[in-house]
Amino acid sequence: TQLLEQSPQFLSIQEGENLTVYCNSSSVFSSLQWYRQEPGEGPVLLVTVVTGGEVKKLKRLTFQFGDARKDSSLHITAAQPGDTGLYLCAGPNSGNTGKLIFGQGTTLQVKP
Amino acid sequence: DTGVSQNPRHKITKRGQNVTFRCDPISEHNRLYWYRQTLGQGPEFLTYFQNEAQLEKSRLLSDRFSAERPKGSFSTLEIQRTEQGDSAMYLCASSLLTDYGYTFGSGTRLTVV
């Protein structure tokens, strides 16, 4: 069974601090995605990483896919209160049927 | 296109009642997915459709759950004889056949009292 484990599960920081969220698996994934979800809303896709070692940047967010395609990280520089939310990593199941497997999420709270 | 639309946004029902949720996906998306999410956790897969065909159904989905996607357009998820453990956010998402990037709706929050 493919599993994605995220750490930490909860993070509370002050505005302006940097942070990193991790997404790990013992399985190889063809790609990994990161979503952000605000309370009462559905997740919104931030990025998809496809190639081992790939790094993508989205303003203050940096996403990296591990060389072996078993893990990924999300680094936020100078966090702002607007970054508050649930961050989810997800990857396609091994059968490539279109189904995504989600990690349990990292809840980020950025205090002003 | 206004994205994925889910109705209702909130539903409170008594234990034992039946409920039905509706999802209208992005019109050109072939695939439609239903997930369930409890507070602070990641979404759990329930079922998905490619056009009108239901291709996979999770073992989490008991016989009380049924989903349809007539004509490959909107979809409905019905829960019969609701239980308190069914209380959760039910999320619908759609995607293109060749793209794993999901577009989610805002979800339907179900509370069973």
CSV table of C-alpha atoms in Angstrom, one decimal:
chain,number,residue,atom,x,y,z
A,1,THR,CA,0.0,0.0,0.0
A,2,GLN,CA,1.4,3.4,-1.0
A,3,LEU,CA,1.5,5.9,1.8
A,4,LEU,CA,2.6,9.5,2.0
A,5,GLU,CA,3.6,10.7,5.4
A,6,GLN,CA,3.9,14.4,6.1
A,7,SER,CA,5.8,16.1,8.9
A,8,PRO,CA,5.3,18.1,11.0
A,9,GLN,CA,1.6,17.6,11.4
A,10,PHE,CA,1.2,21.1,12.9
A,11,LEU,CA,3.4,24.2,12.7
A,12,SER,CA,2.8,27.5,14.4
A,13,ILE,CA,5.3,30.3,13.6
A,14,GLN,CA,5.6,34.0,13.6
A,15,GLU,CA,5.4,36.2,10.5
A,16,GLY,CA,8.7,36.5,8.7
A,17,GLU,CA,10.1,33.1,9.8
A,18,ASN,CA,11.1,30.3,7.3
A,19,LEU,CA,9.8,26.8,7.4
A,20,THR,CA,10.0,23.5,5.7
A,21,VAL,CA,7.3,20.8,5.3
A,22,TYR,CA,8.3,17.2,4.4
A,23,CYS,CA,6.4,14.5,2.5
A,24,ASN,CA,7.9,11.0,2.6
A,25,SER,CA,7.2,7.6,1.3
A,26,SER,CA,8.8,4.2,0.9
A,27,SER,CA,7.3,4.0,-2.6
A,28,VAL,CA,8.4,5.6,-5.8
A,29,PHE,CA,5.9,8.1,-7.3
A,30,SER,CA,5.8,9.2,-10.9
A,31,SER,CA,5.0,12.7,-9.7
A,32,LEU,CA,4.0,14.5,-6.6
A,33,GLN,CA,1.7,17.5,-6.1
A,34,TRP,CA,1.2,20.0,-3.4
A,35,TYR,CA,-2.1,21.6,-2.5
A,36,ARG,CA,-3.1,24.3,0.0
A,37,GLN,CA,-6.5,24.2,1.7
A,38,GLU,CA,-8.2,27.0,3.6
A,39,PRO,CA,-10.8,26.2,6.3
A,40,GLY,CA,-14.2,25.3,4.7
A,41,GLU,CA,-12.8,25.2,1.2
A,42,GLY,CA,-11.4,22.5,-1.1
A,43,PRO,CA,-7.7,22.1,-1.7
A,44,VAL,CA,-6.1,24.2,-4.4
A,45,LEU,CA,-3.2,22.8,-6.5
A,46,LEU,CA,0.0,24.7,-6.0
A,47,VAL,CA,2.5,22.7,-8.1
A,48,THR,CA,3.3,19.3,-9.6
A,49,VAL,CA,6.9,18.0,-9.6
A,50,VAL,CA,7.7,15.3,-12.1
A,51,THR,CA,11.5,14.8,-12.4
A,52,GLY,CA,13.7,13.4,-9.6
A,53,GLY,CA,15.7,16.3,-8.2
A,54,GLU,CA,13.4,18.9,-9.7
A,55,VAL,CA,13.0,22.3,-7.9
A,56,LYS,CA,10.1,24.6,-8.6
A,57,LYS,CA,9.6,28.0,-7.2
A,58,LEU,CA,6.3,29.8,-6.7
A,59,LYS,CA,7.0,33.3,-5.2
A,60,ARG,CA,8.2,32.6,-1.7
A,61,LEU,CA,7.5,28.8,-1.9
A,62,THR,CA,10.1,26.4,-3.1
A,63,PHE,CA,9.2,22.8,-3.9
A,64,GLN,CA,11.7,20.0,-4.4
A,65,PHE,CA,11.2,16.4,-5.5
A,66,GLY,CA,13.7,13.9,-4.2
A,67,ASP,CA,16.2,12.3,-6.5
A,68,ALA,CA,14.7,8.9,-6.0
A,69,ARG,CA,11.1,10.3,-6.4
A,70,LYS,CA,10.1,9.0,-2.9
A,71,ASP,CA,9.9,12.3,-1.1
A,72,SER,CA,9.3,16.0,-1.5
A,73,SER,CA,9.7,19.2,0.5
A,74,LEU,CA,8.0,22.6,0.6
A,75,HIS,CA,10.0,25.5,1.9
A,76,ILE,CA,8.4,28.8,2.6
A,77,THR,CA,10.6,31.9,3.0
A,78,ALA,CA,9.4,34.8,5.2
A,79,ALA,CA,6.0,33.3,6.0
A,80,GLN,CA,3.0,35.6,6.0
A,81,PRO,CA,-0.4,35.2,7.7
A,82,GLY,CA,-1.9,34.6,4.3
A,83,ASP,CA,0.1,31.4,4.1
A,84,THR,CA,-2.0,29.9,6.9
A,85,GLY,CA,-3.7,26.7,5.9
A,86,LEU,CA,-3.5,23.0,5.5
A,87,TYR,CA,-0.7,21.9,3.1
A,88,LEU,CA,-1.2,18.5,1.4
A,89,CYS,CA,1.1,16.4,-0.7
A,90,ALA,CA,-0.4,13.9,-3.1
A,91,GLY,CA,0.8,11.4,-5.6
A,92,PRO,CA,-0.8,9.1,-8.2
A,93,ASN,CA,-1.4,5.5,-7.2
A,94,SER,CA,0.8,2.9,-8.7
A,95,GLY,CA,-1.8,1.7,-11.1
A,96,ASN,CA,-1.9,5.1,-12.7
A,97,THR,CA,-5.7,5.0,-12.7
A,98,GLY,CA,-6.0,8.7,-12.1
A,99,LYS,CA,-6.5,8.3,-8.3
A,100,LEU,CA,-4.4,10.5,-6.0
A,101,ILE,CA,-3.2,9.4,-2.6
A,102,PHE,CA,-2.9,12.2,-0.1
A,103,GLY,CA,-0.7,12.7,2.9
A,104,GLN,CA,-2.4,13.5,6.2
A,105,GLY,CA,-1.5,17.2,5.8
A,106,THR,CA,0.5,19.8,7.7
A,107,THR,CA,-1.5,22.6,9.4
A,108,LEU,CA,0.4,25.8,9.2
A,109,GLN,CA,-0.5,28.8,11.4
A,110,VAL,CA,1.4,32.0,10.8
A,111,LYS,CA,0.9,34.6,13.5
A,112,PRO,CA,1.2,38.3,12.8
B,1,ASP,CA,-16.3,28.0,-16.6
B,2,THR,CA,-16.8,28.6,-12.9
B,3,GLY,CA,-14.9,25.6,-11.7
B,4,VAL,CA,-16.2,22.6,-9.7
B,5,SER,CA,-19.5,23.3,-8.0
B,6,GLN,CA,-20.9,21.3,-5.0
B,7,ASN,CA,-24.3,21.5,-3.4
B,8,PRO,CA,-25.3,21.9,-0.7
B,9,ARG,CA,-22.4,23.5,1.1
B,10,HIS,CA,-23.6,22.3,4.4
B,11,LYS,CA,-26.0,19.5,5.4
B,12,ILE,CA,-27.2,18.6,8.9
B,13,THR,CA,-29.2,15.4,9.1
B,14,LYS,CA,-30.5,13.1,11.8
B,15,ARG,CA,-29.0,9.6,12.1
B,16,GLY,CA,-30.8,7.2,9.9
B,17,GLN,CA,-31.8,9.7,7.2
B,18,ASN,CA,-30.7,9.5,3.6
B,19,VAL,CA,-28.7,12.4,2.1
B,20,THR,CA,-27.7,13.2,-1.5
B,21,PHE,CA,-24.9,15.5,-2.6
B,22,ARG,CA,-24.4,16.9,-6.1
B,23,CYS,CA,-21.2,17.8,-7.9
B,24,ASP,CA,-20.9,19.7,-11.2
B,25,PRO,CA,-17.4,19.3,-12.6
B,26,ILE,CA,-15.5,21.4,-15.1
B,27,SER,CA,-17.3,20.6,-18.4
B,28,GLU,CA,-14.3,19.4,-20.4
B,29,HIS,CA,-13.0,17.2,-17.6
B,30,ASN,CA,-13.4,13.5,-18.2
B,31,ARG,CA,-12.7,12.3,-14.7
B,32,LEU,CA,-14.6,13.0,-11.5
B,33,TYR,CA,-13.6,11.9,-8.0
B,34,TRP,CA,-15.2,11.8,-4.6
B,35,TYR,CA,-13.1,12.1,-1.5
B,36,ARG,CA,-14.0,12.3,2.2
B,37,GLN,CA,-12.0,14.4,4.6
B,38,THR,CA,-12.2,14.8,8.4
B,39,LEU,CA,-10.9,17.8,10.2
B,40,GLY,CA,-7.1,18.4,9.9
B,41,GLN,CA,-6.6,15.2,7.9
B,42,GLY,CA,-5.9,14.5,4.2
B,43,PRO,CA,-8.7,13.5,1.8
B,44,GLU,CA,-9.5,9.8,1.6
B,45,PHE,CA,-10.5,8.4,-1.8
B,46,LEU,CA,-14.1,7.1,-2.1
B,47,THR,CA,-14.7,6.6,-5.8
B,48,TYR,CA,-14.1,7.9,-9.3
B,49,PHE,CA,-15.7,8.1,-12.7
B,50,GLN,CA,-14.2,8.3,-16.2
B,51,ASN,CA,-17.0,9.8,-18.2
B,52,GLU,CA,-20.1,7.9,-17.0
B,53,ALA,CA,-18.3,4.7,-16.0
B,54,GLN,CA,-17.5,4.2,-12.3
B,55,LEU,CA,-14.0,2.7,-12.5
B,56,GLU,CA,-13.0,2.3,-8.8
B,57,LYS,CA,-14.7,2.2,-5.5
B,58,SER,CA,-12.9,2.3,-2.2
B,59,ARG,CA,-13.3,-0.4,0.4
B,60,LEU,CA,-14.1,2.5,2.7
B,61,LEU,CA,-17.4,2.8,0.8
B,62,SER,CA,-20.0,0.6,2.5
B,63,ASP,CA,-23.2,-0.6,0.8
B,64,ARG,CA,-24.9,2.5,2.2
B,65,PHE,CA,-22.9,4.7,-0.2
B,66,SER,CA,-23.7,5.0,-3.9
B,67,ALA,CA,-22.5,7.3,-6.6
B,68,GLU,CA,-23.7,8.0,-10.1
B,69,ARG,CA,-22.6,10.1,-13.0
B,70,PRO,CA,-25.4,9.9,-15.6
B,71,LYS,CA,-24.3,11.0,-19.1
B,72,GLY,CA,-20.8,11.7,-17.9
B,73,SER,CA,-21.8,15.2,-16.6
B,74,PHE,CA,-22.7,16.0,-13.0
B,75,SER,CA,-22.4,13.3,-10.3
B,76,THR,CA,-24.4,12.5,-7.1
B,77,LEU,CA,-23.3,10.8,-4.0
B,78,GLU,CA,-26.0,9.3,-1.8
B,79,ILE,CA,-25.6,8.0,1.7
B,80,GLN,CA,-28.4,5.9,3.1
B,81,ARG,CA,-29.2,5.4,6.7
B,82,THR,CA,-26.6,7.9,7.8
B,83,GLU,CA,-24.5,7.3,10.9
B,84,GLN,CA,-22.6,9.7,13.1
B,85,GLY,CA,-19.3,8.4,11.7
B,86,ASP,CA,-20.4,9.7,8.3
B,87,SER,CA,-19.9,13.3,9.5
B,88,ALA,CA,-17.1,14.7,7.4
B,89,MET,CA,-16.4,17.0,4.5
B,90,TYR,CA,-17.2,15.4,1.2
B,91,LEU,CA,-15.1,16.7,-1.6
B,92,CYS,CA,-15.6,16.4,-5.4
B,93,ALA,CA,-12.8,17.0,-7.9
B,94,SER,CA,-12.4,16.7,-11.6
B,95,SER,CA,-9.5,16.4,-14.0
B,96,LEU,CA,-8.6,15.8,-17.6
B,97,LEU,CA,-7.8,12.3,-18.7
B,98,THR,CA,-4.1,13.0,-19.1
B,99,ASP,CA,-3.6,15.3,-16.1
B,100,TYR,CA,-3.4,14.4,-12.5
B,101,GLY,CA,-4.0,18.0,-11.4
B,102,TYR,CA,-7.3,18.0,-9.6
B,103,THR,CA,-9.7,20.9,-9.4
B,104,PHE,CA,-11.7,20.6,-6.2
B,105,GLY,CA,-15.0,22.0,-5.3
B,106,SER,CA,-15.6,23.7,-2.0
B,107,GLY,CA,-17.0,20.5,-0.5
B,108,THR,CA,-20.2,19.6,1.3
B,109,ARG,CA,-19.9,19.5,5.1
B,110,LEU,CA,-22.1,16.8,6.5
B,111,THR,CA,-23.1,16.7,10.2
B,112,VAL,CA,-25.1,13.7,11.4
B,113,VAL,CA,-26.8,14.3,14.7
